Amino acid sequence: MTTKAQSYLTHFRNIGIAAHIDAGKTTTTERILYYTGRTHNIGEVHDGAATMDWMEQERERGITITAAATTARWKRSGTNDEYTVNIIDTPGHVDFTIEVERSMRVLDGAVAVFDSSQGVEPQSETVWRQADRYGVPRIAFANKMDKTGASFELVVNDIRERLGAIPAPIQYPMGQENEFKGIIDLVRQRAYTYTNDLGTEIQEHDIPAEFEGKVAEMRAQLIEAAAEVDEDLMLLYLEGEEPSPEQLVAALRKGTIEKKIFPVLCGSALKNKGVQLLLDAVIDYLPSPLEVPAIRGTTEDGETVIEFPADPEGKLAALAFKIMADPYVGRLTFVRIYSGTLNSGSYVYNASKEKRERVGRLLKMHANSREEVTELKAGELGAVIGLKDAGTGNTLIGDGDERVLLESIDVPEPVIKL
Ligand code: GDP
């Protein structure tokens, strides 16, 4: 049961964006930060150059690339519900697979980005297996739909055949390669096209007649995938009845969180198409911190395993997952709070180093600003200034609490042989 104190967590998503190098992770992340930009009013920007300038500046300042966790806000389209989406940077290069594993530990869900002209590439497979190992639910984004050779079917088939996973295509592209102009939502049976280059003006239509046949075929595949993971839907399916969009979303959400199916979306991050629908899908299908298994810790004697449910009123349990040197404030320790509340100016116990440490200031990193806060609550991610000893993977608990070590990242460091 969710208590009142935990209720904000239903509107939290902690996600990573994982991809083969060059699939478009950086472009997709930049677009997400643009569309969610807090200080950037999309309505005031009317020409494509403005977006590009803003993104170039961001790139120069390196914010989107270097913040280990960026906090964004997204209002689910068609609703007034605002969500906090923390984007955790997962390194994309094959040499950094250990780093990828570390970041997997702190995510509740991920967006796997594929280059639609390449399908599932070998390194996408590596990242996919790591996400499997850490039990991370995923949605797949078939990017570069505008590129020569792009094929949505290729990505969907590769997910099935090369990754051995069950794809649930929830969208279908309207045209591919240089004909790509919009996206069909197979769940709600609506079509979306774009009337400006920024992707901010979206028009909603009925499904155009030319796509009706393909949509029926893809939708049958989708309903079949959803029926496999949801008994109620299976019964409807067997009776030949159409599920409502809400029933379908609920079944797909359940199947995604259980990691039995993987919704597949499409778009072109570069051409500003599909990223906002992708954000809606993050909200619809990926879990909140309340819907993933509670992190566990082991007591010092190794005898007892304790669970820490996501609860701001519970005992403090946090994991340091990235240390960065900042030119202005020095050492920044990025943490995920699993349980309890971390307060600025307080003392914590670093159970990994067996040392008491003082927490200085706390920061939340946004795409183009930093916000100083006095507390970070369960489910939140942010940066701590002032921790001297904490290293990557260290457990932080309340000073004076029973000593526990959170599930460690049991990946051996690579052995370098000369
Ligand atoms: P990353 O290595 O995964 O971070 O990939 P980037 O975002 O840096 O993209 C790699 C290259 O693909 C860049 O030249 C991008 O401009 C290009 N790219 C990214 N998204 C798209 C897309 O949707 N369509 C096309 N045609 N190119 C894209």
PDB file of N, CA, C and O in Angstrom, residues 131-172:
ATOM      1  N   ALA A 131      21.215  -4.731 -19.048  1.00  0.00           N
ATOM      2  CA  ALA A 131      19.925  -4.303 -18.487  1.00  0.00           C
ATOM      3  C   ALA A 131      19.136  -5.522 -18.007  1.00  0.00           C
ATOM      4  O   ALA A 131      18.479  -5.482 -16.973  1.00  0.00           O
ATOM      5  N   ASP A 132      19.250  -6.637 -18.729  1.00  0.00           N
ATOM      6  CA  ASP A 132      18.602  -7.888 -18.302  1.00  0.00           C
ATOM      7  C   ASP A 132      19.138  -8.305 -16.943  1.00  0.00           C
ATOM      8  O   ASP A 132      18.394  -8.672 -16.043  1.00  0.00           O
ATOM      9  N   ARG A 133      20.474  -8.256 -16.823  1.00  0.00           N
ATOM     10  CA  ARG A 133      21.128  -8.707 -15.595  1.00  0.00           C
ATOM     11  C   ARG A 133      20.672  -7.897 -14.381  1.00  0.00           C
ATOM     12  O   ARG A 133      20.535  -8.418 -13.282  1.00  0.00           O
ATOM     13  N   TYR A 134      20.444  -6.601 -14.626  1.00  0.00           N
ATOM     14  CA  TYR A 134      20.020  -5.749 -13.517  1.00  0.00           C
ATOM     15  C   TYR A 134      18.506  -5.627 -13.434  1.00  0.00           C
ATOM     16  O   TYR A 134      17.983  -4.820 -12.659  1.00  0.00           O
ATOM     17  N   GLY A 135      17.791  -6.406 -14.239  1.00  0.00           N
ATOM     18  CA  GLY A 135      16.332  -6.416 -14.153  1.00  0.00           C
ATOM     19  C   GLY A 135      15.706  -5.076 -14.487  1.00  0.00           C
ATOM     20  O   GLY A 135      14.763  -4.659 -13.816  1.00  0.00           O
ATOM     21  N   VAL A 136      16.230  -4.395 -15.495  1.00  0.00           N
ATOM     22  CA  VAL A 136      15.720  -3.064 -15.832  1.00  0.00           C
ATOM     23  C   VAL A 136      14.642  -3.167 -16.927  1.00  0.00           C
ATOM     24  O   VAL A 136      14.925  -3.606 -18.034  1.00  0.00           O
ATOM     25  N   PRO A 137      13.405  -2.752 -16.625  1.00  0.00           N
ATOM     26  CA  PRO A 137      12.371  -2.733 -17.664  1.00  0.00           C
ATOM     27  C   PRO A 137      12.748  -1.714 -18.750  1.00  0.00           C
ATOM     28  O   PRO A 137      13.365  -0.697 -18.455  1.00  0.00           O
ATOM     29  N   ARG A 138      12.377  -1.997 -19.988  1.00  0.00           N
ATOM     30  CA  ARG A 138      12.788  -1.142 -21.099  1.00  0.00           C
ATOM     31  C   ARG A 138      11.682  -0.860 -22.089  1.00  0.00           C
ATOM     32  O   ARG A 138      10.808  -1.700 -22.311  1.00  0.00           O
ATOM     33  N   ILE A 139      11.797   0.314 -22.715  1.00  0.00           N
ATOM     34  CA  ILE A 139      11.061   0.546 -23.950  1.00  0.00           C
ATOM     35  C   ILE A 139      12.120   0.802 -25.024  1.00  0.00           C
ATOM     36  O   ILE A 139      13.221   1.252 -24.707  1.00  0.00           O
ATOM     37  N   ALA A 140      11.796   0.456 -26.266  1.00  0.00           N
ATOM     38  CA  ALA A 140      12.780   0.605 -27.342  1.00  0.00           C
ATOM     39  C   ALA A 140      12.359   1.749 -28.257  1.00  0.00           C
ATOM     40  O   ALA A 140      11.177   1.899 -28.570  1.00  0.00           O
ATOM     41  N   PHE A 141      13.328   2.566 -28.649  1.00  0.00           N
ATOM     42  CA  PHE A 141      13.058   3.686 -29.550  1.00  0.00           C
ATOM     43  C   PHE A 141      13.808   3.441 -30.854  1.00  0.00           C
ATOM     44  O   PHE A 141      15.031   3.472 -30.880  1.00  0.00           O
ATOM     45  N   ALA A 142      13.047   3.142 -31.914  1.00  0.00           N
ATOM     46  CA  ALA A 142      13.652   2.938 -33.235  1.00  0.00           C
ATOM     47  C   ALA A 142      13.894   4.320 -33.837  1.00  0.00           C
ATOM     48  O   ALA A 142      12.998   4.937 -34.405  1.00  0.00           O
ATOM     49  N   ASN A 143      15.103   4.820 -33.627  1.00  0.00           N
ATOM     50  CA  ASN A 143      15.459   6.186 -34.048  1.00  0.00           C
ATOM     51  C   ASN A 143      15.889   6.197 -35.520  1.00  0.00           C
ATOM     52  O   ASN A 143      16.028   5.135 -36.127  1.00  0.00           O
ATOM     53  N   LYS A 144      16.128   7.376 -36.031  1.00  0.00           N
ATOM     54  CA  LYS A 144      16.625   7.583 -37.407  1.00  0.00           C
ATOM     55  C   LYS A 144      15.666   7.016 -38.451  1.00  0.00           C
ATOM     56  O   LYS A 144      16.101   6.482 -39.470  1.00  0.00           O
ATOM     57  N   MET A 145      14.361   7.141 -38.181  1.00  0.00           N
ATOM     58  CA  MET A 145      13.377   6.667 -39.161  1.00  0.00           C
ATOM     59  C   MET A 145      13.481   7.420 -40.480  1.00  0.00           C
ATOM     60  O   MET A 145      12.986   6.968 -41.508  1.00  0.00           O
ATOM     61  N   ASP A 146      14.121   8.583 -40.449  1.00  0.00           N
ATOM     62  CA  ASP A 146      14.264   9.400 -41.666  1.00  0.00           C
ATOM     63  C   ASP A 146      15.451   8.971 -42.527  1.00  0.00           C
ATOM     64  O   ASP A 146      15.612   9.445 -43.639  1.00  0.00           O
ATOM     65  N   LYS A 147      16.284   8.092 -41.988  1.00  0.00           N
ATOM     66  CA  LYS A 147      17.550   7.788 -42.670  1.00  0.00           C
ATOM     67  C   LYS A 147      17.368   6.744 -43.778  1.00  0.00           C
ATOM     68  O   LYS A 147      16.519   5.854 -43.659  1.00  0.00           O
ATOM     69  N   THR A 148      18.167   6.850 -44.808  1.00  0.00           N
ATOM     70  CA  THR A 148      18.110   5.867 -45.888  1.00  0.00           C
ATOM     71  C   THR A 148      18.341   4.471 -45.311  1.00  0.00           C
ATOM     72  O   THR A 148      19.279   4.270 -44.544  1.00  0.00           O
ATOM     73  N   GLY A 149      17.486   3.558 -45.681  1.00  0.00           N
ATOM     74  CA  GLY A 149      17.623   2.185 -45.184  1.00  0.00           C
ATOM     75  C   GLY A 149      16.859   1.942 -43.891  1.00  0.00           C
ATOM     76  O   GLY A 149      16.838   0.819 -43.384  1.00  0.00           O
ATOM     77  N   ALA A 150      16.204   2.984 -43.355  1.00  0.00           N
ATOM     78  CA  ALA A 150      15.488   2.821 -42.079  1.00  0.00           C
ATOM     79  C   ALA A 150      14.330   1.838 -42.238  1.00  0.00           C
ATOM     80  O   ALA A 150      13.617   1.857 -43.238  1.00  0.00           O
ATOM     81  N   SER A 151      14.177   0.966 -41.257  1.00  0.00           N
ATOM     82  CA  SER A 151      13.068   0.011 -41.295  1.00  0.00           C
ATOM     83  C   SER A 151      12.618  -0.301 -39.875  1.00  0.00           C
ATOM     84  O   SER A 151      13.379  -0.837 -39.065  1.00  0.00           O
ATOM     85  N   PHE A 152      11.380   0.057 -39.586  1.00  0.00           N
ATOM     86  CA  PHE A 152      10.825  -0.214 -38.262  1.00  0.00           C
ATOM     87  C   PHE A 152      10.727  -1.724 -38.055  1.00  0.00           C
ATOM     88  O   PHE A 152      11.069  -2.242 -36.989  1.00  0.00           O
ATOM     89  N   GLU A 153      10.307  -2.421 -39.111  1.00  0.00           N
ATOM     90  CA  GLU A 153      10.169  -3.883 -39.016  1.00  0.00           C
ATOM     91  C   GLU A 153      11.503  -4.546 -38.680  1.00  0.00           C
ATOM     92  O   GLU A 153      11.550  -5.527 -37.951  1.00  0.00           O
ATOM     93  N   LEU A 154      12.594  -3.982 -39.237  1.00  0.00           N
ATOM     94  CA  LEU A 154      13.916  -4.541 -38.961  1.00  0.00           C
ATOM     95  C   LEU A 154      14.199  -4.515 -37.456  1.00  0.00           C
ATOM     96  O   LEU A 154      14.633  -5.512 -36.863  1.00  0.00           O
ATOM     97  N   VAL A 155      13.920  -3.365 -36.829  1.00  0.00           N
ATOM     98  CA  VAL A 155      14.176  -3.238 -35.389  1.00  0.00           C
ATOM     99  C   VAL A 155      13.274  -4.209 -34.605  1.00  0.00           C
ATOM    100  O   VAL A 155      13.748  -4.941 -33.726  1.00  0.00           O
ATOM    101  N   VAL A 156      11.987  -4.235 -34.970  1.00  0.00           N
ATOM    102  CA  VAL A 156      11.047  -5.112 -34.261  1.00  0.00           C
ATOM    103  C   VAL A 156      11.484  -6.584 -34.395  1.00  0.00           C
ATOM    104  O   VAL A 156      11.550  -7.326 -33.400  1.00  0.00           O
ATOM    105  N   ASN A 157      11.844  -6.988 -35.611  1.00  0.00           N
ATOM    106  CA  ASN A 157      12.259  -8.384 -35.819  1.00  0.00           C
ATOM    107  C   ASN A 157      13.567  -8.708 -35.115  1.00  0.00           C
ATOM    108  O   ASN A 157      13.730  -9.803 -34.560  1.00  0.00           O
ATOM    109  N   ASP A 158      14.512  -7.740 -35.143  1.00  0.00           N
ATOM    110  CA  ASP A 158      15.794  -7.968 -34.461  1.00  0.00           C
ATOM    111  C   ASP A 158      15.613  -8.113 -32.944  1.00  0.00           C
ATOM    112  O   ASP A 158      16.317  -8.879 -32.298  1.00  0.00           O
ATOM    113  N   ILE A 159      14.667  -7.355 -32.385  1.00  0.00           N
ATOM    114  CA  ILE A 159      14.429  -7.474 -30.937  1.00  0.00           C
ATOM    115  C   ILE A 159      13.968  -8.906 -30.642  1.00  0.00           C
ATOM    116  O   ILE A 159      14.421  -9.540 -29.690  1.00  0.00           O
ATOM    117  N   ARG A 160      13.135  -9.424 -31.528  1.00  0.00           N
ATOM    118  CA  ARG A 160      12.638 -10.781 -31.320  1.00  0.00           C
ATOM    119  C   ARG A 160      13.739 -11.810 -31.568  1.00  0.00           C
ATOM    120  O   ARG A 160      13.989 -12.683 -30.745  1.00  0.00           O
ATOM    121  N   GLU A 161      14.419 -11.646 -32.692  1.00  0.00           N
ATOM    122  CA  GLU A 161      15.351 -12.706 -33.092  1.00  0.00           C
ATOM    123  C   GLU A 161      16.739 -12.597 -32.478  1.00  0.00           C
ATOM    124  O   GLU A 161      17.295 -13.587 -32.035  1.00  0.00           O
ATOM    125  N   ARG A 162      17.292 -11.388 -32.450  1.00  0.00           N
ATOM    126  CA  ARG A 162      18.660 -11.272 -31.925  1.00  0.00           C
ATOM    127  C   ARG A 162      18.683 -11.134 -30.409  1.00  0.00           C
ATOM    128  O   ARG A 162      19.626 -11.563 -29.758  1.00  0.00           O
ATOM    129  N   LEU A 163      17.649 -10.497 -29.859  1.00  0.00           N
ATOM    130  CA  LEU A 163      17.654 -10.306 -28.402  1.00  0.00           C
ATOM    131  C   LEU A 163      16.784 -11.338 -27.696  1.00  0.00           C
ATOM    132  O   LEU A 163      16.799 -11.436 -26.470  1.00  0.00           O
ATOM    133  N   GLY A 164      16.025 -12.104 -28.459  1.00  0.00           N
ATOM    134  CA  GLY A 164      15.168 -13.135 -27.860  1.00  0.00           C
ATOM    135  C   GLY A 164      14.106 -12.551 -26.949  1.00  0.00           C
ATOM    136  O   GLY A 164      13.663 -13.190 -25.993  1.00  0.00           O
ATOM    137  N   ALA A 165      13.689 -11.311 -27.218  1.00  0.00           N
ATOM    138  CA  ALA A 165      12.696 -10.650 -26.367  1.00  0.00           C
ATOM    139  C   ALA A 165      11.396 -10.484 -27.146  1.00  0.00           C
ATOM    140  O   ALA A 165      11.393 -10.586 -28.370  1.00  0.00           O
ATOM    141  N   ILE A 166      10.301 -10.238 -26.416  1.00  0.00           N
ATOM    142  CA  ILE A 166       9.018 -10.067 -27.106  1.00  0.00           C
ATOM    143  C   ILE A 166       8.743  -8.582 -27.332  1.00  0.00           C
ATOM    144  O   ILE A 166       8.483  -7.840 -26.386  1.00  0.00           O
ATOM    145  N   PRO A 167       8.821  -8.152 -28.613  1.00  0.00           N
ATOM    146  CA  PRO A 167       8.555  -6.737 -28.883  1.00  0.00           C
ATOM    147  C   PRO A 167       7.055  -6.472 -28.882  1.00  0.00           C
ATOM    148  O   PRO A 167       6.267  -7.308 -29.316  1.00  0.00           O
ATOM    149  N   ALA A 168       6.670  -5.328 -28.358  1.00  0.00           N
ATOM    150  CA  ALA A 168       5.267  -4.899 -28.422  1.00  0.00           C
ATOM    151  C   ALA A 168       5.248  -3.564 -29.166  1.00  0.00           C
ATOM    152  O   ALA A 168       5.369  -2.507 -28.548  1.00  0.00           O
ATOM    153  N   PRO A 169       5.168  -3.605 -30.501  1.00  0.00           N
ATOM    154  CA  PRO A 169       5.199  -2.335 -31.256  1.00  0.00           C
ATOM    155  C   PRO A 169       3.965  -1.500 -30.941  1.00  0.00           C
ATOM    156  O   PRO A 169       2.863  -1.888 -31.312  1.00  0.00           O
ATOM    157  N   ILE A 170       4.167  -0.375 -30.259  1.00  0.00           N
ATOM    158  CA  ILE A 170       3.023   0.464 -29.882  1.00  0.00           C
ATOM    159  C   ILE A 170       2.836   1.619 -30.859  1.00  0.00           C
ATOM    160  O   ILE A 170       1.922   2.417 -30.714  1.00  0.00           O
ATOM    161  N   GLN A 171       3.771   1.709 -31.818  1.00  0.00           N
ATOM    162  CA  GLN A 171       3.654   2.754 -32.840  1.00  0.00           C
ATOM    163  C   GLN A 171       3.985   2.165 -34.202  1.00  0.00           C
ATOM    164  O   GLN A 171       4.545   1.076 -34.309  1.00  0.00           O
ATOM    165  N   TYR A 172       3.676   2.968 -35.223  1.00  0.00           N
ATOM    166  CA  TYR A 172       4.086   2.611 -36.580  1.00  0.00           C
ATOM    167  C   TYR A 172       4.411   3.909 -37.305  1.00  0.00           C
ATOM    168  O   TYR A 172       3.681   4.892 -37.161  1.00  0.00           O
TER     169      TYR A 172
END
